[in-house]
Amino acid sequence: MFKLFKKKTYEKTILTQFVILVLSVCQASGQSDTFNVTEQKTDTPNRILTLFDTDEPLEISLEFDLKHYMEKTAKTEIFDGLLTMLLSEADSMDRKITMKYRGESRYLNCGIPPLEITFKKPVYLDSDSGRVKKIKLVHQCQKGSLYEEYIKREYLVYKLYNVLTDTSFRVRMLKINYIDTKKARKPFTLYGFFIEPKTILAGRTNTLVLKTKSLTQRDMIPETIDRIAIFNYMIANWDWSVPGQHNVDILKSSKYDVSGLGIPVPFDFDLAGVVGADYAIPPPELELENKRERLFAGICRTREVYQKELLMFLSKKEQFYSVINEYPYLSKASKKDITVLLDQFFGQIEKQRSLNAMIDLFMEKCKKL
């Protein structure tokens, strides 16, 4: 009897010591930088995401019938898929989606055309901006370092336009893993970016989205359309138009704005000379000798208006160059190539004589609506 009692007492003592040891280790891990436990976040349907407040690349995976998608059998085709966002080492979010092709030149020229993603159940981006049903995804036109360069340059163009106004699309750099659900193609990875949904932009800027495509430059707030025309001239981009909303979305300042004038917001800059894509061949009717030759496509204004707007651009020169120099995704040689193009533009407006010559060109080429 005594031996049995002694054995039980010994076992109890050993158990107590083990518990104390475990508690000591747990306490130490909470006080030391050596032991770090990352909490796994719960993926809930109404979870709020912050996508556009950082320049850190986001890794995502897209699982769908990749082989069929790359065959481009019909532009109207819809694809089912799964989108996974790898938000951190211990946190990811899965969403069922449908996808369709978007873009005109890239659909024709790219082996991997850009996408418009529709979430089967809405996601929520930024707590004050509401739900998102659709989001545009732009990625490399083809595999390879050259097309990676193009997409990183186009991303930079959005950052440059952000310098001019908050009423502009934010973008988020992506590292995209493509997985073929039919296993007909091996997985591969490309760079790309999300474009801020226009509903989020409208909520952020207290504006409304206009859907009509019958508007012209005359229907825009003058300084906003002049800003786009000069910006596209600066980056040598001819591929835009307000009628038909080609690479331009239109917002309205508020429901109480009696003027009814729109605010144009540009996107899709892949044919710009500053990007330099190999497929960016200007149509013959534009009479441009090469992809870096500029074309002014703005509405006709007075000399005074043009000078005021051009000097506003000149006042932003250092901010433009700062964005380029601090951009982490391009080589020094690529940045130099971009600044050479911008130097040509700013070099003209820094002196009154050459500024007058640019204004003369604008008045000759402007749209007389």
Short mmCIF file of C-alpha atoms in Angstrom, two decimals:
data_model
loop_
_atom_site.label_atom_id
_atom_site.label_comp_id
_atom_site.label_asym_id
_atom_site.label_seq_id
_atom_site.Cartn_x
_atom_site.Cartn_y
_atom_site.Cartn_z
CA MET A 1 0.00 0.00 0.00
CA PHE A 2 2.78 2.38 0.93
CA LYS A 3 4.69 1.49 -2.27
CA LEU A 4 1.59 2.21 -4.36
CA PHE A 5 1.10 5.58 -2.65
CA LYS A 6 4.78 6.42 -3.13
CA LYS A 7 4.60 5.54 -6.84
CA LYS A 8 1.53 7.77 -7.37
CA THR A 9 3.17 10.64 -5.47
CA TYR A 10 6.29 10.34 -7.64
CA GLU A 11 4.23 10.36 -10.85
CA LYS A 12 2.29 13.40 -9.66
CA THR A 13 5.54 15.22 -8.86
CA ILE A 14 6.93 14.49 -12.33
CA LEU A 15 3.70 15.73 -13.96
CA THR A 16 3.78 18.94 -11.91
CA GLN A 17 7.38 19.62 -12.88
CA PHE A 18 6.54 19.07 -16.56
CA VAL A 19 3.64 21.55 -16.39
CA ILE A 20 5.86 24.14 -14.73
CA LEU A 21 8.49 23.64 -17.41
CA VAL A 22 5.96 24.12 -20.23
CA LEU A 23 4.55 27.27 -18.63
CA SER A 24 8.04 28.66 -18.19
CA VAL A 25 8.86 28.12 -21.85
CA CYS A 26 5.58 29.72 -22.95
CA GLN A 27 6.22 32.73 -20.72
CA ALA A 28 9.75 33.09 -22.04
CA SER A 29 8.58 32.92 -25.63
CA GLY A 30 6.15 35.75 -24.97
CA GLN A 31 8.97 37.94 -23.58
CA SER A 32 11.73 37.10 -26.04
CA ASP A 33 12.28 38.06 -29.68
CA THR A 34 13.54 34.53 -30.29
CA PHE A 35 10.08 32.95 -30.37
CA ASN A 36 7.51 34.58 -32.63
CA VAL A 37 4.05 33.20 -33.19
CA THR A 38 2.07 34.76 -36.05
CA GLU A 39 -1.66 34.66 -35.64
CA GLN A 40 -3.52 33.09 -38.59
CA LYS A 41 -6.23 35.52 -39.71
CA THR A 42 -9.66 34.17 -40.45
CA ASP A 43 -10.86 34.48 -44.05
CA THR A 44 -14.43 35.75 -43.70
CA PRO A 45 -16.81 36.72 -46.54
CA ASN A 46 -17.01 40.38 -45.44
CA ARG A 47 -13.34 40.78 -44.66
CA ILE A 48 -11.97 44.24 -45.49
CA LEU A 49 -8.82 44.38 -47.62
CA THR A 50 -6.38 47.21 -48.20
CA LEU A 51 -4.90 46.80 -51.66
CA PHE A 52 -3.88 50.23 -52.90
CA ASP A 53 -2.25 51.91 -49.90
CA THR A 54 1.13 50.23 -50.39
CA ASP A 55 3.64 49.72 -53.18
CA GLU A 56 4.74 46.33 -51.87
CA PRO A 57 4.12 43.62 -54.50
CA LEU A 58 1.24 41.27 -53.74
CA GLU A 59 1.54 37.62 -54.72
CA ILE A 60 -1.60 36.00 -56.09
CA SER A 61 -2.52 32.73 -57.79
CA LEU A 62 -5.08 32.23 -60.57
CA GLU A 63 -6.41 28.72 -61.19
CA PHE A 64 -8.50 28.25 -64.35
CA ASP A 65 -8.52 26.65 -67.80
CA LEU A 66 -5.34 28.42 -68.84
CA LYS A 67 -4.74 26.58 -72.10
CA HIS A 68 -8.22 27.41 -73.41
CA TYR A 69 -7.86 31.02 -72.27
CA MET A 70 -4.60 31.44 -74.21
CA GLU A 71 -6.22 30.01 -77.35
CA LYS A 72 -8.47 33.13 -77.54
CA THR A 73 -11.29 31.35 -79.34
CA ALA A 74 -13.88 34.08 -78.59
CA LYS A 75 -13.42 37.47 -76.94
CA THR A 76 -16.79 37.23 -75.20
CA GLU A 77 -15.96 33.94 -73.48
CA ILE A 78 -16.27 33.70 -69.69
CA PHE A 79 -13.91 31.57 -67.58
CA ASP A 80 -14.52 30.20 -64.08
CA GLY A 81 -11.58 30.27 -61.73
CA LEU A 82 -10.16 30.62 -58.24
CA LEU A 83 -8.20 33.66 -57.08
CA THR A 84 -5.90 33.31 -54.07
CA MET A 85 -4.30 36.39 -52.53
CA LEU A 86 -1.22 35.61 -50.42
CA LEU A 87 -1.54 38.52 -48.00
CA SER A 88 1.32 37.38 -45.74
CA GLU A 89 3.23 34.22 -44.85
CA ALA A 90 0.41 33.16 -42.55
CA ASP A 91 -2.59 34.76 -44.24
CA SER A 92 -4.31 34.15 -47.56
CA MET A 93 -7.73 34.71 -49.08
CA ASP A 94 -9.50 32.51 -51.65
CA ARG A 95 -12.34 33.75 -53.84
CA LYS A 96 -14.30 32.06 -56.61
CA ILE A 97 -14.31 34.25 -59.68
CA THR A 98 -15.23 34.53 -63.34
CA MET A 99 -12.90 36.17 -65.86
CA LYS A 100 -13.19 37.68 -69.29
CA TYR A 101 -10.81 39.25 -71.76
CA ARG A 102 -10.37 43.04 -71.78
CA GLY A 103 -8.39 45.49 -73.87
CA GLU A 104 -8.31 45.88 -77.64
CA SER A 105 -4.69 46.07 -78.79
CA ARG A 106 -3.55 43.58 -76.17
CA TYR A 107 -6.24 41.07 -77.06
CA LEU A 108 -4.97 41.12 -80.64
CA ASN A 109 -1.25 41.26 -79.91
CA CYS A 110 -0.75 39.38 -76.65
CA GLY A 111 -0.53 35.67 -76.02
CA ILE A 112 -1.81 36.39 -72.51
CA PRO A 113 -4.42 39.19 -72.77
CA PRO A 114 -5.44 41.24 -69.70
CA LEU A 115 -8.46 40.26 -67.63
CA GLU A 116 -11.51 41.67 -65.95
CA ILE A 117 -12.23 39.65 -62.82
CA THR A 118 -15.73 39.34 -61.37
CA PHE A 119 -16.04 38.02 -57.82
CA LYS A 120 -18.93 35.59 -57.38
CA LYS A 121 -19.35 37.10 -53.92
CA PRO A 122 -18.25 40.74 -53.48
CA VAL A 123 -15.04 41.64 -51.67
CA TYR A 124 -14.55 44.75 -49.59
CA LEU A 125 -11.63 47.09 -50.22
CA ASP A 126 -11.08 49.85 -47.64
CA SER A 127 -13.75 50.17 -44.99
CA ASP A 128 -15.07 53.54 -46.22
CA SER A 129 -15.40 52.63 -49.89
CA GLY A 130 -17.83 49.74 -50.02
CA ARG A 131 -18.06 46.50 -51.94
CA VAL A 132 -16.24 45.48 -55.09
CA LYS A 133 -17.71 43.14 -57.66
CA LYS A 134 -15.21 43.65 -60.51
CA ILE A 135 -11.52 44.50 -60.77
CA LYS A 136 -9.20 44.92 -63.76
CA LEU A 137 -5.99 42.93 -63.91
CA VAL A 138 -3.18 43.82 -66.32
CA HIS A 139 -0.25 41.46 -66.75
CA GLN A 140 2.66 40.80 -69.07
CA CYS A 141 1.64 40.49 -72.70
CA GLN A 142 3.96 37.52 -73.13
CA LYS A 143 6.51 35.65 -71.04
CA GLY A 144 10.04 37.03 -70.86
CA SER A 145 12.04 39.92 -69.41
CA LEU A 146 11.15 42.34 -72.23
CA TYR A 147 7.42 42.09 -71.51
CA GLU A 148 8.13 42.27 -67.79
CA GLU A 149 9.82 45.60 -68.52
CA TYR A 150 6.77 46.86 -70.42
CA ILE A 151 4.36 46.08 -67.58
CA LYS A 152 6.61 47.72 -65.00
CA ARG A 153 6.87 50.83 -67.15
CA GLU A 154 3.11 51.01 -67.56
CA TYR A 155 2.66 50.70 -63.79
CA LEU A 156 5.02 53.68 -63.41
CA VAL A 157 2.84 55.78 -65.75
CA TYR A 158 -0.08 55.42 -63.32
CA LYS A 159 2.21 56.63 -60.53
CA LEU A 160 3.18 59.65 -62.62
CA TYR A 161 -0.44 60.59 -63.24
CA ASN A 162 -1.11 60.23 -59.48
CA VAL A 163 1.24 63.22 -59.05
CA LEU A 164 -1.22 65.47 -60.89
CA THR A 165 -4.48 64.60 -59.13
CA ASP A 166 -6.13 62.34 -56.57
CA THR A 167 -8.83 61.69 -59.17
CA SER A 168 -6.65 59.04 -60.75
CA PHE A 169 -6.47 55.27 -60.60
CA ARG A 170 -4.24 53.70 -57.99
CA VAL A 171 -2.50 50.46 -58.89
CA ARG A 172 -0.98 47.52 -56.99
CA MET A 173 1.97 45.54 -58.29
CA LEU A 174 1.35 41.78 -58.51
CA LYS A 175 3.38 38.63 -58.82
CA ILE A 176 0.90 36.27 -60.48
CA ASN A 177 1.11 32.47 -60.43
CA TYR A 178 -0.92 30.90 -63.26
CA ILE A 179 -2.16 27.36 -62.66
CA ASP A 180 -3.95 25.35 -65.34
CA THR A 181 -6.83 23.39 -63.80
CA LYS A 182 -6.79 21.03 -66.79
CA LYS A 183 -3.03 20.46 -66.31
CA ALA A 184 -2.49 21.01 -70.04
CA ARG A 185 0.11 23.71 -69.30
CA LYS A 186 2.81 23.92 -66.68
CA PRO A 187 2.38 26.66 -64.05
CA PHE A 188 4.23 29.92 -64.70
CA THR A 189 4.62 33.32 -63.05
CA LEU A 190 4.22 36.81 -64.52
CA TYR A 191 4.22 40.37 -63.22
CA GLY A 192 1.12 42.52 -63.43
CA PHE A 193 -1.06 44.88 -61.44
CA PHE A 194 -4.58 45.51 -60.21
CA ILE A 195 -6.24 48.76 -61.29
CA GLU A 196 -8.35 50.43 -58.62
CA PRO A 197 -12.07 49.81 -59.37
CA LYS A 198 -13.79 52.99 -60.51
CA THR A 199 -16.44 52.56 -57.82
CA ILE A 200 -13.67 52.73 -55.19
CA LEU A 201 -12.16 55.77 -56.92
CA ALA A 202 -15.58 57.46 -56.97
CA GLY A 203 -16.14 56.73 -53.28
CA ARG A 204 -12.66 58.00 -52.40
CA THR A 205 -13.11 61.28 -54.30
CA ASN A 206 -16.81 61.88 -53.57
CA THR A 207 -17.73 61.56 -57.24
CA LEU A 208 -20.18 59.54 -59.32
CA VAL A 209 -19.47 57.19 -62.23
CA LEU A 210 -20.97 58.25 -65.57
CA LYS A 211 -21.81 55.39 -67.92
CA THR A 212 -22.85 57.27 -71.06
CA LYS A 213 -20.41 56.98 -73.98
CA SER A 214 -21.83 59.83 -76.05
CA LEU A 215 -19.80 62.55 -74.32
CA THR A 216 -17.08 64.64 -75.96
CA GLN A 217 -14.22 66.73 -74.60
CA ARG A 218 -16.62 69.69 -74.51
CA ASP A 219 -18.59 67.86 -71.82
CA MET A 220 -15.57 67.67 -69.46
CA ILE A 221 -14.44 70.15 -66.81
CA PRO A 222 -11.90 72.15 -68.88
CA GLU A 223 -8.83 71.83 -66.65
CA THR A 224 -9.36 68.07 -66.21
CA ILE A 225 -9.47 67.26 -69.93
CA ASP A 226 -6.58 69.65 -70.64
CA ARG A 227 -4.56 67.83 -67.97
CA ILE A 228 -5.13 64.46 -69.65
CA ALA A 229 -4.37 65.81 -73.12
CA ILE A 230 -1.05 67.30 -72.00
CA PHE A 231 -0.12 64.27 -69.89
CA ASN A 232 -0.72 61.93 -72.82
CA TYR A 233 1.31 64.28 -75.00
CA MET A 234 4.14 64.21 -72.44
CA ILE A 235 4.31 60.39 -72.38
CA ALA A 236 3.70 60.09 -76.16
CA ASN A 237 0.36 58.30 -75.83
CA TRP A 238 -2.06 58.64 -78.75
CA ASP A 239 -4.37 55.76 -77.74
CA TRP A 240 -7.23 57.53 -75.94
CA SER A 241 -10.56 59.18 -76.68
CA VAL A 242 -13.44 60.65 -74.67
CA PRO A 243 -16.13 59.63 -77.21
CA GLY A 244 -16.72 55.95 -76.62
CA GLN A 245 -14.68 56.23 -73.41
CA HIS A 246 -11.66 54.60 -75.03
CA ASN A 247 -9.08 54.19 -72.23
CA VAL A 248 -10.89 56.92 -70.31
CA ASP A 249 -13.49 56.58 -67.55
CA ILE A 250 -15.76 59.54 -66.76
CA LEU A 251 -16.75 60.69 -63.28
CA LYS A 252 -19.06 63.51 -62.17
CA SER A 253 -18.15 65.65 -59.18
CA SER A 254 -21.42 65.04 -57.26
CA LYS A 255 -25.16 64.66 -57.70
CA TYR A 256 -25.51 68.31 -56.65
CA ASP A 257 -23.21 69.60 -59.40
CA VAL A 258 -25.53 71.53 -61.71
CA SER A 259 -22.89 71.96 -64.44
CA GLY A 260 -23.14 68.29 -65.43
CA LEU A 261 -19.52 68.37 -66.63
CA GLY A 262 -17.45 65.22 -66.35
CA ILE A 263 -14.02 64.40 -64.95
CA PRO A 264 -12.04 62.09 -67.25
CA VAL A 265 -9.69 59.51 -65.72
CA PRO A 266 -7.19 57.77 -68.04
CA PHE A 267 -6.03 54.14 -67.96
CA ASP A 268 -4.35 51.50 -70.17
CA PHE A 269 -1.11 53.19 -71.25
CA ASP A 270 0.53 50.22 -72.95
CA LEU A 271 0.80 51.95 -76.35
CA ALA A 272 2.53 55.03 -74.91
CA GLY A 273 6.01 55.84 -76.15
CA VAL A 274 7.28 55.92 -72.58
CA VAL A 275 6.39 52.21 -72.33
CA GLY A 276 7.84 51.38 -75.74
CA ALA A 277 6.00 48.10 -76.39
CA ASP A 278 7.06 46.36 -79.59
CA TYR A 279 3.42 46.12 -80.74
CA ALA A 280 2.76 49.87 -80.19
CA ILE A 281 2.65 50.78 -83.87
CA PRO A 282 0.74 54.03 -84.55
CA PRO A 283 -1.96 53.73 -87.24
CA PRO A 284 -0.99 55.33 -90.57
CA GLU A 285 -3.73 57.97 -90.40
CA LEU A 286 -2.00 59.59 -87.40
CA GLU A 287 1.11 60.22 -89.53
CA LEU A 288 3.49 59.46 -86.66
CA GLU A 289 6.94 58.29 -87.69
CA ASN A 290 7.61 56.20 -84.58
CA LYS A 291 6.11 55.15 -81.25
CA ARG A 292 7.87 57.95 -79.32
CA GLU A 293 6.65 60.78 -81.53
CA ARG A 294 4.10 62.93 -79.73
CA LEU A 295 0.56 63.79 -80.81
CA PHE A 296 -1.61 66.46 -79.18
CA ALA A 297 -5.25 65.37 -79.17
CA GLY A 298 -6.77 67.93 -76.81
CA ILE A 299 -9.53 70.43 -77.42
CA CYS A 300 -8.73 73.93 -78.75
CA ARG A 301 -8.05 76.58 -76.10
CA THR A 302 -6.57 80.07 -75.96
CA ARG A 303 -2.81 80.57 -75.75
CA GLU A 304 -3.23 81.74 -72.16
CA VAL A 305 -4.97 78.52 -71.12
CA TYR A 306 -2.32 76.33 -72.73
CA GLN A 307 0.49 78.31 -71.12
CA LYS A 308 -1.12 78.10 -67.68
CA GLU A 309 -1.54 74.31 -67.93
CA LEU A 310 1.97 73.73 -69.28
CA LEU A 311 3.50 75.80 -66.49
CA MET A 312 1.50 73.72 -64.00
CA PHE A 313 3.21 70.62 -65.44
CA LEU A 314 6.57 72.36 -65.13
CA SER A 315 5.85 73.00 -61.43
CA LYS A 316 5.44 69.22 -60.99
CA LYS A 317 8.69 68.33 -62.77
CA GLU A 318 10.69 67.50 -59.65
CA GLN A 319 7.86 65.32 -58.32
CA PHE A 320 7.71 63.40 -61.60
CA TYR A 321 11.46 62.78 -61.56
CA SER A 322 11.38 61.81 -57.89
CA VAL A 323 8.74 59.15 -58.63
CA ILE A 324 10.91 57.79 -61.44
CA ASN A 325 14.16 57.81 -59.47
CA GLU A 326 12.61 56.14 -56.42
CA TYR A 327 10.76 53.52 -58.46
CA PRO A 328 12.20 50.14 -57.38
CA TYR A 329 11.12 47.93 -60.30
CA LEU A 330 13.25 49.30 -63.17
CA SER A 331 16.97 49.42 -63.89
CA LYS A 332 18.96 52.67 -64.01
CA ALA A 333 19.18 52.33 -67.78
CA SER A 334 15.39 52.05 -68.10
CA LYS A 335 14.84 55.04 -65.84
CA LYS A 336 17.33 57.02 -67.91
CA ASP A 337 15.45 56.13 -71.09
CA ILE A 338 12.21 57.41 -69.54
CA THR A 339 13.74 60.64 -68.24
CA VAL A 340 15.24 61.35 -71.68
CA LEU A 341 11.71 61.37 -73.13
CA LEU A 342 10.46 63.63 -70.34
CA ASP A 343 13.52 65.88 -70.69
CA GLN A 344 12.45 66.60 -74.26
CA PHE A 345 9.04 67.74 -73.01
CA PHE A 346 10.21 69.82 -70.05
CA GLY A 347 13.13 71.26 -72.02
CA GLN A 348 10.61 72.88 -74.35
CA ILE A 349 8.49 74.53 -71.68
CA GLU A 350 11.35 75.83 -69.54
CA LYS A 351 12.11 78.64 -72.02
CA GLN A 352 9.49 81.05 -73.29
CA ARG A 353 10.51 80.82 -76.93
CA SER A 354 10.25 77.02 -77.12
CA LEU A 355 7.13 77.15 -74.91
CA ASN A 356 5.52 79.42 -77.49
CA ALA A 357 6.45 76.93 -80.20
CA MET A 358 4.73 74.12 -78.29
CA ILE A 359 1.63 76.27 -77.85
CA ASP A 360 1.66 76.99 -81.60
CA LEU A 361 1.72 73.22 -82.20
CA PHE A 362 -1.19 72.67 -79.81
CA MET A 363 -3.26 75.34 -81.54
CA GLU A 364 -2.53 73.77 -84.92
CA LYS A 365 -3.32 70.16 -83.92
CA CYS A 366 -6.14 70.70 -81.39
CA LYS A 367 -9.66 69.36 -81.88
CA LYS A 368 -12.05 72.11 -82.99
CA LEU A 369 -15.24 70.71 -81.45
#
